[in-house]
Amino acid sequence: MRPHLAMLRDTILRHATEPHTRTRLPGLTLFRSECQTLPADCICRPRLCIVVQGSKQVIIGSHTFTYDAEKYLIATVDLPVTGCVTQATADAPYLSLSLDLDPAEIATFLLTITPSDARTGAGVAVSTLTEDLLCPATRLTALLDTPDDIPVLAPLIKKEIAWRLLQGEQGALLRQIALADSYLSQISRAIAWIRDHYAEAFDIDTVAKTAGMSTPSFYRHFRAVTMMSPLQYRTRIRLQEARKRLLTDGEDAAEAGFAVGYESPSQFSRDYRRLFGTPPARDVARLRSATGQEHSPLSETV
């Protein structure tokens, strides 16, 4: 194991006392699991994700991203994903971190960077974890051992991480989240609107206007970024929220379906089964009876 990776692993082992640990360092979250996990739904927000031990699988629409200690994942828009730990044991637990990405912080570097083509690309990507990115990530996490240093040193190290990302394989994609008039910022506005209105009926023209784009251009860019259509995105948000209601609020399938915007219980059951593999009642019973794993229907996963 690389020296910086070993240091990062040891720091996470000391501080990740729960499966999901929010730290005193703003924007930094630690994850730990001693076994493989059931698929869990979440909204993956703009962030950097680094696995230091074990491996993770994230599914977005029909696309699957797998990453381990040799790779990092970067997300630049809010995406409904399904994630699960695919490699973990009690002796070698899955360990990872996520760091929120700040568009304002990234924007401070744009004047010093040569502009690149603003090509439309997926809003999530996996790349090789290089030493120049791993080193500041290790130093940032090590501040958890000296919390008095966090207010002074954390902002400086976060800037270094942002700079390394901008200089890396996904730099062109990352620059887009800091530009107010970029296609990614436009799609992000549309995503925020859909998430606020997911239970309502709407057409694509309405959302395209929110993004400030023509309908054909909006549809093309939205699909490229999210790897699904606007209506598929809304359906995914609806079903994740419905699953949460079924598991945590004790609602039945019809109640959950109506609450998230479905007018037909049968259509809700068909869409639910298509996404989760089984009808609502059976799915909830399966999740509740699962033993040896902690499962959150709408958790933050990395």
CSV table of C-alpha atoms in Angstrom, one decimal:
chain,number,residue,atom,x,y,z
A,1,MET,CA,0.0,0.0,0.0
A,2,ARG,CA,1.3,3.5,-0.8
A,3,PRO,CA,2.5,5.4,2.2
A,4,HIS,CA,0.0,8.3,2.0
A,5,LEU,CA,-2.8,5.7,1.4
A,6,ALA,CA,-1.7,3.8,4.6
A,7,MET,CA,-1.7,7.1,6.6
A,8,LEU,CA,-5.1,8.0,5.3
A,9,ARG,CA,-6.4,4.5,6.1
A,10,ASP,CA,-5.1,4.8,9.7
A,11,THR,CA,-6.7,8.2,10.2
A,12,ILE,CA,-10.1,7.0,8.9
A,13,LEU,CA,-9.9,3.9,11.1
A,14,ARG,CA,-9.4,6.2,14.2
A,15,HIS,CA,-12.2,8.6,13.4
A,16,ALA,CA,-14.8,6.6,11.5
A,17,THR,CA,-16.7,5.2,14.5
A,18,GLU,CA,-19.9,4.7,12.6
A,19,PRO,CA,-20.9,3.6,9.0
A,20,HIS,CA,-21.4,7.3,8.2
A,21,THR,CA,-19.4,9.8,10.2
A,22,ARG,CA,-19.8,13.6,9.7
A,23,THR,CA,-16.6,15.2,10.9
A,24,ARG,CA,-15.7,18.5,12.6
A,25,LEU,CA,-14.1,19.5,9.3
A,26,PRO,CA,-16.8,21.1,7.1
A,27,GLY,CA,-17.6,19.1,4.1
A,28,LEU,CA,-15.6,16.0,5.0
A,29,THR,CA,-17.5,12.8,5.7
A,30,LEU,CA,-16.0,9.4,6.5
A,31,PHE,CA,-17.5,6.0,5.7
A,32,ARG,CA,-16.8,2.5,7.2
A,33,SER,CA,-18.3,-0.9,6.7
A,34,GLU,CA,-17.0,-4.3,7.8
A,35,CYS,CA,-19.1,-6.2,5.3
A,36,GLN,CA,-20.6,-6.0,1.9
A,37,THR,CA,-23.8,-3.9,1.9
A,38,LEU,CA,-27.2,-4.0,0.3
A,39,PRO,CA,-27.8,-1.5,-2.5
A,40,ALA,CA,-28.8,1.8,-0.9
A,41,ASP,CA,-30.3,4.8,-2.7
A,42,CYS,CA,-29.0,8.3,-2.2
A,43,ILE,CA,-28.7,11.7,-3.9
A,44,CYS,CA,-25.0,12.0,-4.8
A,45,ARG,CA,-24.1,15.7,-4.5
A,46,PRO,CA,-21.1,17.5,-6.0
A,47,ARG,CA,-18.2,15.9,-4.2
A,48,LEU,CA,-14.9,14.1,-4.4
A,49,CYS,CA,-15.0,10.5,-3.2
A,50,ILE,CA,-11.9,8.5,-2.3
A,51,VAL,CA,-11.8,4.8,-1.2
A,52,VAL,CA,-8.8,3.9,0.8
A,53,GLN,CA,-9.7,0.2,1.4
A,54,GLY,CA,-12.2,-2.1,-0.1
A,55,SER,CA,-14.3,-1.2,-3.2
A,56,LYS,CA,-17.6,0.5,-4.0
A,57,GLN,CA,-20.1,0.2,-6.8
A,58,VAL,CA,-22.4,3.1,-7.9
A,59,ILE,CA,-25.2,2.7,-10.3
A,60,ILE,CA,-26.7,5.6,-12.2
A,61,GLY,CA,-29.5,4.7,-14.6
A,62,SER,CA,-28.0,1.9,-16.7
A,63,HIS,CA,-24.4,2.8,-16.0
A,64,THR,CA,-22.2,1.2,-13.3
A,65,PHE,CA,-19.1,2.9,-11.8
A,66,THR,CA,-16.7,0.8,-9.7
A,67,TYR,CA,-13.9,2.3,-7.8
A,68,ASP,CA,-11.3,1.3,-5.1
A,69,ALA,CA,-8.1,2.5,-3.6
A,70,GLU,CA,-6.6,3.1,-7.1
A,71,LYS,CA,-9.3,5.5,-8.3
A,72,TYR,CA,-11.4,8.4,-7.2
A,73,LEU,CA,-14.9,9.4,-8.1
A,74,ILE,CA,-16.0,12.9,-8.8
A,75,ALA,CA,-19.7,14.1,-9.1
A,76,THR,CA,-20.5,17.5,-10.3
A,77,VAL,CA,-24.4,17.6,-10.2
A,78,ASP,CA,-27.0,16.1,-7.9
A,79,LEU,CA,-27.7,12.6,-9.1
A,80,PRO,CA,-30.0,9.8,-7.8
A,81,VAL,CA,-27.7,6.8,-7.5
A,82,THR,CA,-27.7,3.3,-6.0
A,83,GLY,CA,-24.5,2.4,-4.2
A,84,CYS,CA,-23.2,-0.7,-2.4
A,85,VAL,CA,-19.9,-1.8,-0.8
A,86,THR,CA,-18.6,-4.7,-2.8
A,87,GLN,CA,-15.5,-5.6,-0.9
A,88,ALA,CA,-15.1,-5.4,2.9
A,89,THR,CA,-14.4,-7.7,5.8
A,90,ALA,CA,-14.0,-7.3,9.6
A,91,ASP,CA,-10.2,-7.5,9.3
A,92,ALA,CA,-10.1,-5.2,6.3
A,93,PRO,CA,-13.1,-2.9,6.5
A,94,TYR,CA,-14.3,-0.7,3.6
A,95,LEU,CA,-13.0,2.8,4.3
A,96,SER,CA,-13.6,6.0,2.3
A,97,LEU,CA,-14.1,9.7,2.5
A,98,SER,CA,-16.1,12.3,0.6
A,99,LEU,CA,-15.4,16.0,0.3
A,100,ASP,CA,-18.0,18.5,-0.8
A,101,LEU,CA,-17.0,20.6,-3.9
A,102,ASP,CA,-17.4,24.3,-3.6
A,103,PRO,CA,-18.1,26.1,-7.0
A,104,ALA,CA,-16.9,29.4,-5.5
A,105,GLU,CA,-13.6,27.9,-4.4
A,106,ILE,CA,-13.1,26.4,-7.9
A,107,ALA,CA,-14.0,29.7,-9.5
A,108,THR,CA,-11.0,31.4,-7.9
A,109,PHE,CA,-8.7,29.4,-10.1
A,110,LEU,CA,-10.4,29.9,-13.4
A,111,LEU,CA,-8.6,33.1,-14.4
A,112,THR,CA,-5.3,31.2,-14.1
A,113,ILE,CA,-6.3,28.2,-16.2
A,114,THR,CA,-6.3,28.0,-20.0
A,115,PRO,CA,-10.0,27.6,-21.1
A,116,SER,CA,-10.9,24.2,-22.6
A,117,ASP,CA,-13.7,22.9,-24.7
A,118,ALA,CA,-17.0,23.0,-22.8
A,119,ARG,CA,-18.0,19.6,-24.1
A,120,THR,CA,-21.0,17.9,-22.6
A,121,GLY,CA,-20.1,15.0,-20.5
A,122,ALA,CA,-21.5,12.8,-17.7
A,123,GLY,CA,-21.9,14.5,-14.3
A,124,VAL,CA,-19.9,11.7,-12.6
A,125,ALA,CA,-16.6,10.2,-13.5
A,126,VAL,CA,-14.0,7.8,-12.1
A,127,SER,CA,-10.3,8.5,-12.6
A,128,THR,CA,-6.9,7.3,-11.4
A,129,LEU,CA,-6.0,8.4,-7.9
A,130,THR,CA,-2.6,10.2,-8.3
A,131,GLU,CA,-0.1,11.0,-5.6
A,132,ASP,CA,-0.5,14.7,-6.0
A,133,LEU,CA,-4.2,14.4,-5.1
A,134,LEU,CA,-3.8,11.7,-2.5
A,135,CYS,CA,-1.2,13.8,-0.6
A,136,PRO,CA,-3.4,16.8,0.3
A,137,ALA,CA,-6.4,14.6,0.9
A,138,THR,CA,-4.2,12.7,3.5
A,139,ARG,CA,-3.1,16.0,5.1
A,140,LEU,CA,-6.6,17.4,5.2
A,141,THR,CA,-8.0,14.3,6.9
A,142,ALA,CA,-5.1,14.3,9.4
A,143,LEU,CA,-6.3,17.6,10.7
A,144,LEU,CA,-9.0,15.6,12.6
A,145,ASP,CA,-6.2,14.7,15.0
A,146,THR,CA,-5.4,18.4,15.6
A,147,PRO,CA,-8.8,20.1,15.5
A,148,ASP,CA,-7.4,23.5,16.5
A,149,ASP,CA,-5.6,23.6,13.2
A,150,ILE,CA,-8.8,23.1,11.1
A,151,PRO,CA,-10.0,26.8,10.9
A,152,VAL,CA,-6.6,27.9,9.6
A,153,LEU,CA,-5.2,25.0,7.6
A,154,ALA,CA,-8.3,23.3,6.2
A,155,PRO,CA,-9.3,26.1,3.7
A,156,LEU,CA,-5.7,26.1,2.4
A,157,ILE,CA,-5.6,22.3,1.8
A,158,LYS,CA,-9.1,22.3,0.3
A,159,LYS,CA,-7.8,24.9,-2.3
A,160,GLU,CA,-4.9,22.6,-3.1
A,161,ILE,CA,-7.2,19.7,-3.6
A,162,ALA,CA,-9.4,21.8,-5.9
A,163,TRP,CA,-6.3,22.8,-7.9
A,164,ARG,CA,-5.1,19.2,-8.2
A,165,LEU,CA,-8.6,18.2,-9.5
A,166,LEU,CA,-8.6,21.0,-12.0
A,167,GLN,CA,-5.2,19.9,-13.3
A,168,GLY,CA,-6.3,16.3,-13.4
A,169,GLU,CA,-8.2,14.1,-15.9
A,170,GLN,CA,-11.6,15.6,-15.0
A,171,GLY,CA,-10.5,19.2,-14.9
A,172,ALA,CA,-12.6,20.2,-17.9
A,173,LEU,CA,-15.7,18.8,-16.3
A,174,LEU,CA,-15.0,20.3,-12.9
A,175,ARG,CA,-14.5,23.8,-14.4
A,176,GLN,CA,-18.1,23.7,-15.6
A,177,ILE,CA,-19.6,23.8,-12.1
A,178,ALA,CA,-17.9,27.2,-11.4
A,179,LEU,CA,-19.2,28.9,-14.5
A,180,ALA,CA,-22.7,30.5,-14.2
A,181,ASP,CA,-23.3,30.2,-17.9
A,182,SER,CA,-21.9,26.7,-18.5
A,183,TYR,CA,-24.1,23.9,-19.7
A,184,LEU,CA,-23.5,22.1,-16.4
A,185,SER,CA,-24.8,25.1,-14.4
A,186,GLN,CA,-27.8,25.3,-16.6
A,187,ILE,CA,-28.6,21.6,-16.1
A,188,SER,CA,-28.0,22.0,-12.3
A,189,ARG,CA,-30.7,24.6,-12.2
A,190,ALA,CA,-33.1,22.3,-14.0
A,191,ILE,CA,-32.1,19.4,-11.6
A,192,ALA,CA,-32.9,21.6,-8.6
A,193,TRP,CA,-36.3,22.5,-10.1
A,194,ILE,CA,-37.2,18.9,-10.7
A,195,ARG,CA,-36.2,17.9,-7.2
A,196,ASP,CA,-38.4,20.7,-5.8
A,197,HIS,CA,-41.4,19.7,-8.1
A,198,TYR,CA,-40.9,15.9,-8.5
A,199,ALA,CA,-44.5,15.2,-7.2
A,200,GLU,CA,-46.0,17.6,-9.8
A,201,ALA,CA,-46.9,17.0,-13.4
A,202,PHE,CA,-44.7,19.0,-15.8
A,203,ASP,CA,-43.5,18.9,-19.4
A,204,ILE,CA,-40.0,19.1,-20.7
A,205,ASP,CA,-40.6,22.6,-22.2
A,206,THR,CA,-41.2,24.0,-18.7
A,207,VAL,CA,-37.9,22.6,-17.3
A,208,ALA,CA,-36.0,23.7,-20.4
A,209,LYS,CA,-37.1,27.3,-19.8
A,210,THR,CA,-35.8,27.0,-16.2
A,211,ALA,CA,-32.4,26.0,-17.6
A,212,GLY,CA,-32.5,28.8,-20.1
A,213,MET,CA,-32.1,26.4,-23.1
A,214,SER,CA,-34.1,25.3,-26.1
A,215,THR,CA,-36.0,22.1,-25.6
A,216,PRO,CA,-33.9,20.0,-28.0
A,217,SER,CA,-30.6,21.4,-26.6
A,218,PHE,CA,-31.8,20.9,-23.0
A,219,TYR,CA,-32.8,17.3,-23.6
A,220,ARG,CA,-29.5,16.4,-25.2
A,221,HIS,CA,-27.4,18.1,-22.5
A,222,PHE,CA,-29.5,16.7,-19.6
A,223,ARG,CA,-29.2,13.2,-20.9
A,224,ALA,CA,-25.5,13.5,-21.4
A,225,VAL,CA,-24.9,14.9,-17.9
A,226,THR,CA,-27.3,12.6,-15.9
A,227,MET,CA,-27.3,9.6,-18.1
A,228,MET,CA,-31.1,9.6,-18.1
A,229,SER,CA,-34.0,11.7,-19.5
A,230,PRO,CA,-35.6,14.4,-17.4
A,231,LEU,CA,-38.7,12.3,-16.9
A,232,GLN,CA,-36.6,9.3,-16.0
A,233,TYR,CA,-34.7,11.5,-13.5
A,234,ARG,CA,-38.1,12.6,-12.0
A,235,THR,CA,-39.2,8.9,-11.8
A,236,ARG,CA,-36.0,7.9,-10.0
A,237,ILE,CA,-36.5,10.7,-7.4
A,238,ARG,CA,-40.1,9.7,-6.9
A,239,LEU,CA,-39.3,6.1,-6.4
A,240,GLN,CA,-36.4,6.8,-4.0
A,241,GLU,CA,-38.7,9.0,-1.9
A,242,ALA,CA,-41.5,6.4,-2.0
A,243,ARG,CA,-39.1,3.7,-0.9
A,244,LYS,CA,-38.1,5.9,2.0
A,245,ARG,CA,-41.7,6.4,3.0
A,246,LEU,CA,-42.4,2.7,2.8
A,247,LEU,CA,-39.4,1.8,5.0
A,248,THR,CA,-39.4,4.6,7.6
A,249,ASP,CA,-42.9,6.0,7.7
A,250,GLY,CA,-44.8,2.7,7.5
A,251,GLU,CA,-47.0,3.9,4.6
A,252,ASP,CA,-48.5,1.3,2.2
A,253,ALA,CA,-47.8,1.2,-1.5
A,254,ALA,CA,-50.8,3.2,-2.5
A,255,GLU,CA,-50.2,6.0,0.0
A,256,ALA,CA,-46.5,6.2,-0.9
A,257,GLY,CA,-47.3,6.3,-4.6
A,258,PHE,CA,-49.9,9.1,-4.3
A,259,ALA,CA,-47.6,11.1,-2.0
A,260,VAL,CA,-44.8,11.2,-4.6
A,261,GLY,CA,-47.0,12.1,-7.5
A,262,TYR,CA,-48.4,8.9,-9.0
A,263,GLU,CA,-52.1,8.8,-9.9
A,264,SER,CA,-52.2,5.1,-10.6
A,265,PRO,CA,-51.2,2.5,-8.0
A,266,SER,CA,-50.6,0.0,-10.7
A,267,GLN,CA,-48.3,2.3,-12.6
A,268,PHE,CA,-46.4,3.0,-9.4
A,269,SER,CA,-46.0,-0.7,-8.7
A,270,ARG,CA,-44.7,-1.4,-12.2
A,271,ASP,CA,-42.2,1.4,-12.0
A,272,TYR,CA,-41.1,0.4,-8.6
A,273,ARG,CA,-40.6,-3.2,-9.6
A,274,ARG,CA,-38.7,-2.1,-12.7
A,275,LEU,CA,-36.2,-0.1,-10.6
A,276,PHE,CA,-35.9,-2.2,-7.5
A,277,GLY,CA,-36.5,-5.7,-8.9
A,278,THR,CA,-39.5,-6.6,-6.7
A,279,PRO,CA,-43.0,-5.2,-5.9
A,280,PRO,CA,-43.1,-2.6,-3.1
A,281,ALA,CA,-44.3,-4.9,-0.3
A,282,ARG,CA,-41.9,-7.7,-1.1
A,283,ASP,CA,-39.0,-5.2,-1.4
A,284,VAL,CA,-39.7,-3.6,2.0
A,285,ALA,CA,-40.1,-7.0,3.7
A,286,ARG,CA,-36.8,-8.1,2.2
A,287,LEU,CA,-35.0,-5.0,3.4
A,288,ARG,CA,-36.5,-5.3,6.9
A,289,SER,CA,-35.6,-8.9,7.3
A,290,ALA,CA,-32.0,-8.5,6.1
A,291,THR,CA,-29.6,-9.2,8.9
A,292,GLY,CA,-26.0,-8.3,9.5
A,293,GLN,CA,-26.2,-5.1,7.4
A,294,GLU,CA,-27.3,-1.6,8.0
A,295,HIS,CA,-29.5,-0.2,5.2
A,296,SER,CA,-30.7,3.3,4.8
A,297,PRO,CA,-33.2,3.8,2.0
A,298,LEU,CA,-32.0,7.3,1.2
A,299,SER,CA,-28.6,7.5,2.7
A,300,GLU,CA,-25.5,9.4,1.8
A,301,THR,CA,-23.2,6.9,0.2
A,302,VAL,CA,-19.8,7.2,-1.5
